[in-house]
């Protein structure tokens, strides 16, 4: 099963359209006039296809096709980046690997690095979907512990772990990784607000959402680096990293 097949259930679509063509600058390939930080926003990510927890209705056929294509592009970008490096990969190569034109690629993504956003966001979307089933009266640590014991947490594809490790050394990929987490913030805030009966706009809720978000990011990075040479590491080890991060977050600031 291909990387795209494994993560297609968590595809993130974008409604943005970008101009055709490419240009080179500072080692990064992007569409003409695009800013390096220009990435699909939450509106074109978690919210666009109704995958946000509690969303009503199903994505349209056009949205599903767009999400599928974006995920296929992401899968090929991950494969190429991890096999030959980011600098050694061009947008045209990614497009050829998918079987589309460069023009179509740049309609979906403003930079070659941003092509991996759907894959990086998939894990966060999975977490949001799982948290939507978090029972009232149960702590988050207990809920994650139960999920780990039930085998709910999936194993991570080696290529995804390679990609997460690369975000530590590739600034442009780091920006995409952080963008994926930034896009998840309002979604997590809404989820926590519904649970507490408060408002997603309250500072306290925003801080709690940022805390959970940061714990998930730290756990993913810890897992990717700690088990870099252990292809057998799977859901049990992921759970351990997530629980360690959440327990640290629950301690608050000891300063």
Coordinates of C-alpha atoms in Angstrom, one line a residue:
X1 CA 0.0 0.0 0.0
X2 CA 1.4 3.4 -0.9
X3 CA 1.9 6.3 1.4
X4 CA -1.0 8.1 -0.2
X5 CA -3.3 5.1 0.2
X6 CA -2.4 4.8 3.9
X7 CA -3.2 8.4 4.7
X8 CA -6.1 9.2 2.2
X9 CA -8.7 9.1 5.0
X10 CA -7.1 12.2 6.5
X11 CA -6.6 14.2 3.3
X12 CA -6.6 17.9 3.7
X13 CA -7.9 20.0 0.8
X14 CA -7.2 23.6 -0.2
X15 CA -9.4 26.0 -2.1
X16 CA -6.5 28.3 -3.0
X17 CA -5.5 28.7 -6.6
X18 CA -2.0 29.8 -7.6
X19 CA -0.4 31.2 -10.8
X20 CA 1.4 28.8 -13.1
X21 CA 5.2 28.6 -13.5
X22 CA 8.2 28.5 -11.1
X23 CA 11.1 30.5 -10.1
X24 CA 14.2 29.9 -8.0
X25 CA 15.3 31.9 -5.0
X26 CA 17.3 31.2 -1.9
X27 CA 17.4 27.5 -2.6
X28 CA 13.6 27.2 -2.6
X29 CA 11.4 26.7 -5.6
X30 CA 8.1 28.5 -5.6
X31 CA 5.5 30.1 -7.9
X32 CA 6.3 33.6 -9.2
X33 CA 5.6 36.2 -6.6
X34 CA 4.8 33.7 -3.8
X35 CA 6.0 34.5 -0.3
X36 CA 8.0 31.8 1.3
X37 CA 5.6 31.7 4.3
X38 CA 2.5 31.5 2.1
X39 CA 0.9 28.3 3.0
X40 CA -2.7 26.9 3.0
X41 CA -4.5 28.3 6.0
X42 CA -6.8 26.6 8.4
X43 CA -9.7 27.6 6.2
X44 CA -8.2 25.6 3.3
X45 CA -7.0 22.9 5.6
X46 CA -9.0 21.4 8.5
X47 CA -12.2 23.3 7.8
X48 CA -12.4 23.0 4.0
X49 CA -13.5 19.4 3.7
X50 CA -15.6 19.2 6.8
X51 CA -13.1 17.1 8.7
X52 CA -13.2 19.4 11.7
X53 CA -14.6 17.7 14.8
X54 CA -18.3 18.2 14.8
X55 CA -18.5 19.4 11.2
X56 CA -21.8 18.8 9.5
X57 CA -22.2 17.3 6.0
X58 CA -19.9 15.5 3.7
X59 CA -17.4 17.0 1.3
X60 CA -18.5 17.4 -2.3
X61 CA -17.2 15.2 -5.0
X62 CA -15.0 18.0 -6.3
X63 CA -13.6 18.5 -2.8
X64 CA -12.8 14.8 -2.4
X65 CA -11.1 14.7 -5.8
X66 CA -9.0 17.8 -4.8
X67 CA -8.1 16.3 -1.5
X68 CA -7.1 13.0 -3.1
X69 CA -4.9 14.8 -5.6
X70 CA -3.3 16.9 -2.9
X71 CA -2.5 13.9 -0.9
X72 CA -1.0 12.1 -3.9
X73 CA 1.2 15.1 -4.5
X74 CA 2.1 15.1 -0.8
X75 CA 3.0 11.4 -0.9
X76 CA 5.3 11.9 -3.9
X77 CA 6.9 15.0 -2.4
X78 CA 7.7 13.0 0.8
X79 CA 9.2 10.2 -1.2
X80 CA 11.4 12.5 -3.2
X81 CA 12.4 14.7 -0.3
X82 CA 13.4 11.8 1.9
X83 CA 15.2 9.9 -0.9
X84 CA 17.1 12.8 -2.6
X85 CA 16.8 15.8 -0.3
X86 CA 14.7 18.9 -0.5
X87 CA 17.4 20.9 -2.4
X88 CA 17.8 18.1 -4.9
X89 CA 14.0 18.0 -5.7
X90 CA 12.2 20.4 -8.0
X91 CA 8.5 21.1 -8.3
X92 CA 8.6 19.8 -11.8
X93 CA 9.9 16.4 -10.5
X94 CA 7.1 16.2 -8.0
X95 CA 4.5 17.0 -10.7
X96 CA 6.0 14.4 -13.1
X97 CA 5.9 11.7 -10.4
X98 CA 2.2 12.4 -9.9
X99 CA 1.5 12.6 -13.6
X100 CA 0.3 16.2 -13.6
X101 CA 1.6 19.5 -15.1
X102 CA 3.7 21.9 -13.1
X103 CA 0.8 24.4 -13.6
X104 CA -1.6 22.1 -11.8
X105 CA 0.9 21.5 -8.9
X106 CA 1.3 25.3 -8.3
X107 CA -2.5 25.7 -8.3
X108 CA -2.5 23.5 -5.2
X109 CA 0.7 24.5 -3.4
X110 CA 2.7 27.8 -3.4
X111 CA 6.1 26.2 -2.8
X112 CA 7.5 22.7 -3.3
X113 CA 8.0 22.4 0.5
X114 CA 4.3 23.1 1.2
X115 CA 3.4 20.0 -0.9
X116 CA 3.9 17.9 2.2
X117 CA 1.4 19.9 4.3
X118 CA -1.5 17.3 3.8
X119 CA 0.7 14.5 5.1
X120 CA 1.9 16.5 8.1
X121 CA -1.6 17.7 8.9
X122 CA -3.0 14.1 8.7
X123 CA -1.6 13.1 12.1
X124 CA -3.1 16.2 13.7
X125 CA -6.4 15.5 12.0
X126 CA -6.3 12.0 13.4
X127 CA -5.7 13.4 16.9
X128 CA -8.6 15.9 16.5
X129 CA -10.9 13.1 15.4
X130 CA -9.9 11.0 18.4
X131 CA -10.3 13.8 20.8
X132 CA -13.9 14.3 19.6
X133 CA -14.6 11.0 21.3
X134 CA -13.0 12.0 24.6
X135 CA -15.6 11.2 27.3
X136 CA -16.6 13.8 29.9
X137 CA -15.3 13.0 33.4
X138 CA -12.1 11.4 32.0
X139 CA -8.7 13.1 32.1
X140 CA -6.9 13.5 28.8
X141 CA -4.0 11.4 30.1
X142 CA -6.4 8.6 31.0
X143 CA -8.1 8.9 27.6
X144 CA -4.9 8.6 25.7
X145 CA -3.8 5.7 27.9
X146 CA -7.0 3.9 27.0
X147 CA -6.6 4.6 23.3
X148 CA -3.1 3.2 23.4
X149 CA -4.2 0.1 25.1
X150 CA -7.0 -0.5 22.6
X151 CA -4.6 -0.2 19.7
X152 CA -6.4 2.9 18.4
X153 CA -3.2 4.8 17.6
X154 CA -1.8 3.8 14.2
X155 CA 1.9 3.0 13.4
X156 CA 3.8 5.8 11.7
X157 CA 5.1 5.3 8.2
X158 CA 8.9 5.4 8.1
X159 CA 8.8 8.1 5.4
X160 CA 6.7 10.3 7.7
X161 CA 9.2 9.9 10.5
X162 CA 12.0 10.8 8.1
X163 CA 10.1 13.9 7.1
X164 CA 9.5 15.0 10.7
X165 CA 13.2 14.6 11.4
X166 CA 14.0 16.7 8.4
X167 CA 11.9 19.6 9.8
X168 CA 14.7 20.0 12.3
X169 CA 17.3 20.8 9.6
X170 CA 15.2 22.2 6.7
X171 CA 13.9 25.6 7.6
X172 CA 11.3 25.6 4.8
X173 CA 9.9 22.2 5.9
X174 CA 10.0 23.5 9.5
X175 CA 7.7 26.3 8.5
X176 CA 5.2 23.9 6.9
X177 CA 5.3 21.7 10.1
X178 CA 4.6 24.6 12.3
X179 CA 1.9 25.8 9.9
X180 CA 0.1 22.5 10.2
X181 CA 0.1 22.9 14.0
X182 CA -1.0 26.5 13.8
X183 CA -3.9 25.5 11.5
X184 CA -5.0 23.0 14.2
X185 CA -5.1 25.6 17.0
X186 CA -8.6 27.0 16.4
X187 CA -9.9 23.5 15.9
X188 CA -8.5 22.3 19.2
X189 CA -9.8 25.5 20.9
X190 CA -13.3 24.8 19.6
X191 CA -13.1 21.2 20.8
X192 CA -12.0 22.2 24.3
X193 CA -14.6 25.0 24.5
X194 CA -17.4 22.6 23.7
X195 CA -16.1 20.3 26.4
X196 CA -15.8 23.0 29.0
X197 CA -18.9 25.0 28.0
X198 CA -16.7 28.1 27.6
X199 CA -15.7 30.1 24.5
X200 CA -13.0 29.3 22.0
X201 CA -12.0 33.0 22.1
X202 CA -11.3 33.0 25.8
X203 CA -7.6 33.3 26.6
X204 CA -7.7 30.4 29.0
X205 CA -9.1 28.1 26.3
X206 CA -6.5 29.3 23.8
X207 CA -3.7 28.6 26.2
X208 CA -5.1 25.1 26.9
X209 CA -5.4 24.5 23.1
X210 CA -1.8 25.7 22.5
X211 CA -0.6 23.5 25.4
X212 CA -2.2 20.4 23.9
X213 CA -1.0 21.3 20.5
X214 CA 2.6 21.9 21.7
X215 CA 2.5 18.6 23.5
X216 CA 1.4 16.7 20.4
X217 CA 4.2 18.4 18.3
X218 CA 6.9 17.7 20.9
X219 CA 5.7 14.1 21.2
X220 CA 5.8 13.5 17.5
X221 CA 9.3 15.0 17.2
X222 CA 10.5 13.0 20.2
X223 CA 9.2 9.8 18.7
X224 CA 10.6 10.5 15.3
X225 CA 14.1 11.1 16.7
X226 CA 14.2 8.6 19.5
X227 CA 13.1 5.7 17.3
X228 CA 14.9 6.7 14.1
X229 CA 16.7 3.4 14.0
X230 CA 13.9 1.2 15.3
X231 CA 11.5 0.3 12.4
X232 CA 9.5 -1.9 14.8
X233 CA 8.4 1.0 16.9
X234 CA 4.7 1.5 16.6
X235 CA 1.6 2.5 18.5
X236 CA 2.8 1.6 22.0
X237 CA 5.9 3.8 21.7
X238 CA 3.9 6.6 20.2
X239 CA 1.5 6.4 23.1
X240 CA 4.4 6.6 25.6
X241 CA 5.8 9.7 23.9
X242 CA 2.3 11.4 23.8
X243 CA 1.6 10.5 27.5
X244 CA 5.0 11.8 28.6
X245 CA 4.4 15.1 26.8
X246 CA 0.9 15.5 28.2
X247 CA 2.0 14.7 31.7
X248 CA 4.7 17.4 31.4
X249 CA 2.1 19.8 30.2
X250 CA -0.3 18.9 33.0
X251 CA 2.4 19.8 35.6
X252 CA 2.2 23.5 34.6
X253 CA 5.1 25.9 34.9
X254 CA 7.2 25.0 37.9
X255 CA 9.1 28.3 37.8

